[in-house]
Amino acid sequence: MKSIIYIMLCIAFFGVSNYQIKANDDVDSIFLNDQIDLEEYIENMFCELEDDDIVYQVNHGGYLFSTSVDSNQLKEDFLNLNKDAKLTKMTVKQAKEKTKYELIDDYLCGRIELTKNSDISIIQKETR
């Protein structure tokens, strides 16, 4: 079985040598479509992982994770190649929540449109 490192960076892309990088077409097409489904986008982004798995947010951008390399080794290897990178460790569940808030912020600012079945109930809870 091939070892695959999944790197999803929303803002910046860092070169990673000695790893195969796989892009998820569903995730990459977020800004190409008129509307996105919030829950579907988030599930596609972390489709290979469980909620208690570890990911690293890179420079307040996308997420670095692996399904085949220990998270501590992944962090060490990445920082050896990218000395100025800042990594924030979190669980997939935390990353999903953070991503949801960021996408809702983008929606409220008019940068993206969401489908009608996207769950934005956290907006109503926070504005009460």
JSON list of C-alpha atoms in Angstrom, two decimals:
[
{"chain": "A", "resi": 1, "resn": "MET", "atom": "CA", "xyz": [0.00, 0.00, 0.00]},
{"chain": "A", "resi": 2, "resn": "LYS", "atom": "CA", "xyz": [1.36, 3.41, -0.90]},
{"chain": "A", "resi": 3, "resn": "SER", "atom": "CA", "xyz": [2.08, 5.88, 1.83]},
{"chain": "A", "resi": 4, "resn": "ILE", "atom": "CA", "xyz": [0.20, 9.07, 1.13]},
{"chain": "A", "resi": 5, "resn": "ILE", "atom": "CA", "xyz": [0.46, 12.35, 2.90]},
{"chain": "A", "resi": 6, "resn": "TYR", "atom": "CA", "xyz": [-2.56, 14.52, 2.50]},
{"chain": "A", "resi": 7, "resn": "ILE", "atom": "CA", "xyz": [-1.84, 18.21, 2.61]},
{"chain": "A", "resi": 8, "resn": "MET", "atom": "CA", "xyz": [-4.65, 20.68, 2.35]},
{"chain": "A", "resi": 9, "resn": "LEU", "atom": "CA", "xyz": [-3.56, 24.24, 2.40]},
{"chain": "A", "resi": 10, "resn": "CYS", "atom": "CA", "xyz": [-6.14, 26.95, 1.85]},
{"chain": "A", "resi": 11, "resn": "ILE", "atom": "CA", "xyz": [-3.77, 29.90, 1.65]},
{"chain": "A", "resi": 12, "resn": "ALA", "atom": "CA", "xyz": [-0.15, 28.84, 1.24]},
{"chain": "A", "resi": 13, "resn": "PHE", "atom": "CA", "xyz": [1.45, 25.77, -0.29]},
{"chain": "A", "resi": 14, "resn": "PHE", "atom": "CA", "xyz": [4.73, 24.44, 1.04]},
{"chain": "A", "resi": 15, "resn": "GLY", "atom": "CA", "xyz": [6.88, 21.98, -0.91]},
{"chain": "A", "resi": 16, "resn": "VAL", "atom": "CA", "xyz": [7.24, 18.61, 0.75]},
{"chain": "A", "resi": 17, "resn": "SER", "atom": "CA", "xyz": [9.83, 16.27, -0.71]},
{"chain": "A", "resi": 18, "resn": "ASN", "atom": "CA", "xyz": [9.82, 12.49, -0.42]},
{"chain": "A", "resi": 19, "resn": "TYR", "atom": "CA", "xyz": [6.03, 12.40, -0.06]},
{"chain": "A", "resi": 20, "resn": "GLN", "atom": "CA", "xyz": [3.25, 11.91, -2.53]},
{"chain": "A", "resi": 21, "resn": "ILE", "atom": "CA", "xyz": [0.69, 14.68, -2.40]},
{"chain": "A", "resi": 22, "resn": "LYS", "atom": "CA", "xyz": [-2.91, 13.92, -3.26]},
{"chain": "A", "resi": 23, "resn": "ALA", "atom": "CA", "xyz": [-5.41, 16.66, -3.92]},
{"chain": "A", "resi": 24, "resn": "ASN", "atom": "CA", "xyz": [-9.10, 16.07, -3.31]},
{"chain": "A", "resi": 25, "resn": "ASP", "atom": "CA", "xyz": [-10.98, 17.39, -6.36]},
{"chain": "A", "resi": 26, "resn": "ASP", "atom": "CA", "xyz": [-14.15, 17.98, -4.31]},
{"chain": "A", "resi": 27, "resn": "VAL", "atom": "CA", "xyz": [-12.27, 20.17, -1.84]},
{"chain": "A", "resi": 28, "resn": "ASP", "atom": "CA", "xyz": [-10.24, 21.99, -4.49]},
{"chain": "A", "resi": 29, "resn": "SER", "atom": "CA", "xyz": [-13.35, 23.03, -6.37]},
{"chain": "A", "resi": 30, "resn": "ILE", "atom": "CA", "xyz": [-14.85, 25.07, -3.51]},
{"chain": "A", "resi": 31, "resn": "PHE", "atom": "CA", "xyz": [-14.20, 28.40, -5.16]},
{"chain": "A", "resi": 32, "resn": "LEU", "atom": "CA", "xyz": [-15.13, 27.18, -8.65]},
{"chain": "A", "resi": 33, "resn": "ASN", "atom": "CA", "xyz": [-18.76, 26.43, -7.79]},
{"chain": "A", "resi": 34, "resn": "ASP", "atom": "CA", "xyz": [-21.46, 28.98, -7.13]},
{"chain": "A", "resi": 35, "resn": "GLN", "atom": "CA", "xyz": [-22.53, 27.34, -3.89]},
{"chain": "A", "resi": 36, "resn": "ILE", "atom": "CA", "xyz": [-20.98, 24.86, -1.50]},
{"chain": "A", "resi": 37, "resn": "ASP", "atom": "CA", "xyz": [-22.56, 22.47, 0.95]},
{"chain": "A", "resi": 38, "resn": "LEU", "atom": "CA", "xyz": [-20.92, 23.24, 4.28]},
{"chain": "A", "resi": 39, "resn": "GLU", "atom": "CA", "xyz": [-21.08, 19.78, 5.84]},
{"chain": "A", "resi": 40, "resn": "GLU", "atom": "CA", "xyz": [-20.12, 17.96, 2.63]},
{"chain": "A", "resi": 41, "resn": "TYR", "atom": "CA", "xyz": [-17.09, 20.22, 2.12]},
{"chain": "A", "resi": 42, "resn": "ILE", "atom": "CA", "xyz": [-15.84, 19.64, 5.68]},
{"chain": "A", "resi": 43, "resn": "GLU", "atom": "CA", "xyz": [-16.39, 15.86, 5.47]},
{"chain": "A", "resi": 44, "resn": "ASN", "atom": "CA", "xyz": [-14.51, 15.70, 2.15]},
{"chain": "A", "resi": 45, "resn": "MET", "atom": "CA", "xyz": [-11.65, 17.70, 3.61]},
{"chain": "A", "resi": 46, "resn": "PHE", "atom": "CA", "xyz": [-11.07, 15.18, 6.41]},
{"chain": "A", "resi": 47, "resn": "CYS", "atom": "CA", "xyz": [-12.55, 12.06, 4.77]},
{"chain": "A", "resi": 48, "resn": "GLU", "atom": "CA", "xyz": [-9.65, 9.74, 5.66]},
{"chain": "A", "resi": 49, "resn": "LEU", "atom": "CA", "xyz": [-9.57, 10.64, 9.37]},
{"chain": "A", "resi": 50, "resn": "GLU", "atom": "CA", "xyz": [-11.44, 9.98, 12.60]},
{"chain": "A", "resi": 51, "resn": "ASP", "atom": "CA", "xyz": [-12.49, 12.86, 14.89]},
{"chain": "A", "resi": 52, "resn": "ASP", "atom": "CA", "xyz": [-9.80, 12.01, 17.46]},
{"chain": "A", "resi": 53, "resn": "ASP", "atom": "CA", "xyz": [-6.91, 11.90, 14.92]},
{"chain": "A", "resi": 54, "resn": "ILE", "atom": "CA", "xyz": [-4.29, 14.66, 15.04]},
{"chain": "A", "resi": 55, "resn": "VAL", "atom": "CA", "xyz": [-3.83, 17.33, 12.35]},
{"chain": "A", "resi": 56, "resn": "TYR", "atom": "CA", "xyz": [-1.62, 20.41, 12.19]},
{"chain": "A", "resi": 57, "resn": "GLN", "atom": "CA", "xyz": [-2.89, 23.74, 10.97]},
{"chain": "A", "resi": 58, "resn": "VAL", "atom": "CA", "xyz": [-0.15, 25.36, 8.88]},
{"chain": "A", "resi": 59, "resn": "ASN", "atom": "CA", "xyz": [0.34, 29.13, 9.30]},
{"chain": "A", "resi": 60, "resn": "HIS", "atom": "CA", "xyz": [-3.37, 29.69, 10.04]},
{"chain": "A", "resi": 61, "resn": "GLY", "atom": "CA", "xyz": [-4.14, 28.13, 6.65]},
{"chain": "A", "resi": 62, "resn": "GLY", "atom": "CA", "xyz": [-4.79, 24.56, 5.65]},
{"chain": "A", "resi": 63, "resn": "TYR", "atom": "CA", "xyz": [-4.13, 21.31, 7.46]},
{"chain": "A", "resi": 64, "resn": "LEU", "atom": "CA", "xyz": [-1.28, 18.82, 7.39]},
{"chain": "A", "resi": 65, "resn": "PHE", "atom": "CA", "xyz": [-1.99, 15.21, 8.25]},
{"chain": "A", "resi": 66, "resn": "SER", "atom": "CA", "xyz": [-1.03, 11.67, 7.38]},
{"chain": "A", "resi": 67, "resn": "THR", "atom": "CA", "xyz": [-2.80, 8.34, 7.41]},
{"chain": "A", "resi": 68, "resn": "SER", "atom": "CA", "xyz": [0.49, 6.43, 7.46]},
{"chain": "A", "resi": 69, "resn": "VAL", "atom": "CA", "xyz": [3.08, 8.47, 9.39]},
{"chain": "A", "resi": 70, "resn": "ASP", "atom": "CA", "xyz": [3.04, 9.19, 13.12]},
{"chain": "A", "resi": 71, "resn": "SER", "atom": "CA", "xyz": [1.90, 12.79, 13.74]},
{"chain": "A", "resi": 72, "resn": "ASN", "atom": "CA", "xyz": [5.05, 13.68, 15.70]},
{"chain": "A", "resi": 73, "resn": "GLN", "atom": "CA", "xyz": [7.28, 12.38, 12.89]},
{"chain": "A", "resi": 74, "resn": "LEU", "atom": "CA", "xyz": [5.15, 14.22, 10.33]},
{"chain": "A", "resi": 75, "resn": "LYS", "atom": "CA", "xyz": [5.56, 17.47, 12.27]},
{"chain": "A", "resi": 76, "resn": "GLU", "atom": "CA", "xyz": [9.33, 17.00, 12.59]},
{"chain": "A", "resi": 77, "resn": "ASP", "atom": "CA", "xyz": [9.77, 16.19, 8.89]},
{"chain": "A", "resi": 78, "resn": "PHE", "atom": "CA", "xyz": [7.63, 19.12, 7.78]},
{"chain": "A", "resi": 79, "resn": "LEU", "atom": "CA", "xyz": [9.44, 21.61, 10.02]},
{"chain": "A", "resi": 80, "resn": "ASN", "atom": "CA", "xyz": [12.82, 20.35, 8.79]},
{"chain": "A", "resi": 81, "resn": "LEU", "atom": "CA", "xyz": [11.74, 21.26, 5.26]},
{"chain": "A", "resi": 82, "resn": "ASN", "atom": "CA", "xyz": [9.86, 24.44, 6.16]},
{"chain": "A", "resi": 83, "resn": "LYS", "atom": "CA", "xyz": [11.80, 26.22, 8.91]},
{"chain": "A", "resi": 84, "resn": "ASP", "atom": "CA", "xyz": [9.52, 29.28, 9.11]},
{"chain": "A", "resi": 85, "resn": "ALA", "atom": "CA", "xyz": [6.25, 27.36, 9.24]},
{"chain": "A", "resi": 86, "resn": "LYS", "atom": "CA", "xyz": [4.04, 27.62, 12.30]},
{"chain": "A", "resi": 87, "resn": "LEU", "atom": "CA", "xyz": [2.06, 24.48, 13.12]},
{"chain": "A", "resi": 88, "resn": "THR", "atom": "CA", "xyz": [-0.90, 24.35, 15.48]},
{"chain": "A", "resi": 89, "resn": "LYS", "atom": "CA", "xyz": [-1.76, 20.86, 16.74]},
{"chain": "A", "resi": 90, "resn": "MET", "atom": "CA", "xyz": [-5.45, 19.94, 17.10]},
{"chain": "A", "resi": 91, "resn": "THR", "atom": "CA", "xyz": [-7.84, 17.06, 16.71]},
{"chain": "A", "resi": 92, "resn": "VAL", "atom": "CA", "xyz": [-9.83, 16.54, 13.54]},
{"chain": "A", "resi": 93, "resn": "LYS", "atom": "CA", "xyz": [-12.98, 17.41, 15.48]},
{"chain": "A", "resi": 94, "resn": "GLN", "atom": "CA", "xyz": [-11.45, 20.79, 16.46]},
{"chain": "A", "resi": 95, "resn": "ALA", "atom": "CA", "xyz": [-10.28, 21.37, 12.88]},
{"chain": "A", "resi": 96, "resn": "LYS", "atom": "CA", "xyz": [-13.77, 20.65, 11.55]},
{"chain": "A", "resi": 97, "resn": "GLU", "atom": "CA", "xyz": [-15.29, 23.18, 13.95]},
{"chain": "A", "resi": 98, "resn": "LYS", "atom": "CA", "xyz": [-12.68, 25.79, 13.08]},
{"chain": "A", "resi": 99, "resn": "THR", "atom": "CA", "xyz": [-13.22, 25.21, 9.36]},
{"chain": "A", "resi": 100, "resn": "LYS", "atom": "CA", "xyz": [-16.98, 25.54, 9.81]},
{"chain": "A", "resi": 101, "resn": "TYR", "atom": "CA", "xyz": [-16.60, 28.89, 11.58]},
{"chain": "A", "resi": 102, "resn": "GLU", "atom": "CA", "xyz": [-14.19, 30.13, 8.89]},
{"chain": "A", "resi": 103, "resn": "LEU", "atom": "CA", "xyz": [-16.56, 29.13, 6.07]},
{"chain": "A", "resi": 104, "resn": "ILE", "atom": "CA", "xyz": [-19.54, 30.73, 7.82]},
{"chain": "A", "resi": 105, "resn": "ASP", "atom": "CA", "xyz": [-17.46, 33.91, 8.21]},
{"chain": "A", "resi": 106, "resn": "ASP", "atom": "CA", "xyz": [-16.69, 33.77, 4.48]},
{"chain": "A", "resi": 107, "resn": "TYR", "atom": "CA", "xyz": [-20.43, 33.34, 3.83]},
{"chain": "A", "resi": 108, "resn": "LEU", "atom": "CA", "xyz": [-21.37, 36.29, 6.05]},
{"chain": "A", "resi": 109, "resn": "CYS", "atom": "CA", "xyz": [-18.75, 38.47, 4.33]},
{"chain": "A", "resi": 110, "resn": "GLY", "atom": "CA", "xyz": [-20.10, 37.50, 0.91]},
{"chain": "A", "resi": 111, "resn": "ARG", "atom": "CA", "xyz": [-16.98, 35.68, -0.24]},
{"chain": "A", "resi": 112, "resn": "ILE", "atom": "CA", "xyz": [-18.80, 32.35, -0.79]},
{"chain": "A", "resi": 113, "resn": "GLU", "atom": "CA", "xyz": [-22.36, 31.13, -1.16]},
{"chain": "A", "resi": 114, "resn": "LEU", "atom": "CA", "xyz": [-23.71, 28.14, 0.72]},
{"chain": "A", "resi": 115, "resn": "THR", "atom": "CA", "xyz": [-26.39, 25.69, -0.36]},
{"chain": "A", "resi": 116, "resn": "LYS", "atom": "CA", "xyz": [-29.80, 25.94, 1.28]},
{"chain": "A", "resi": 117, "resn": "ASN", "atom": "CA", "xyz": [-29.23, 22.70, 3.20]},
{"chain": "A", "resi": 118, "resn": "SER", "atom": "CA", "xyz": [-25.98, 23.94, 4.80]},
{"chain": "A", "resi": 119, "resn": "ASP", "atom": "CA", "xyz": [-26.33, 24.02, 8.58]},
{"chain": "A", "resi": 120, "resn": "ILE", "atom": "CA", "xyz": [-25.59, 27.55, 9.76]},
{"chain": "A", "resi": 121, "resn": "SER", "atom": "CA", "xyz": [-27.47, 27.21, 13.05]},
{"chain": "A", "resi": 122, "resn": "ILE", "atom": "CA", "xyz": [-24.39, 28.29, 15.03]},
{"chain": "A", "resi": 123, "resn": "ILE", "atom": "CA", "xyz": [-24.97, 31.80, 13.65]},
{"chain": "A", "resi": 124, "resn": "GLN", "atom": "CA", "xyz": [-28.39, 31.99, 15.27]},
{"chain": "A", "resi": 125, "resn": "LYS", "atom": "CA", "xyz": [-27.04, 30.61, 18.57]},
{"chain": "A", "resi": 126, "resn": "GLU", "atom": "CA", "xyz": [-24.29, 33.22, 18.77]},
{"chain": "A", "resi": 127, "resn": "THR", "atom": "CA", "xyz": [-26.40, 36.20, 17.77]},
{"chain": "A", "resi": 128, "resn": "ARG", "atom": "CA", "xyz": [-29.05, 35.66, 20.46]}
]
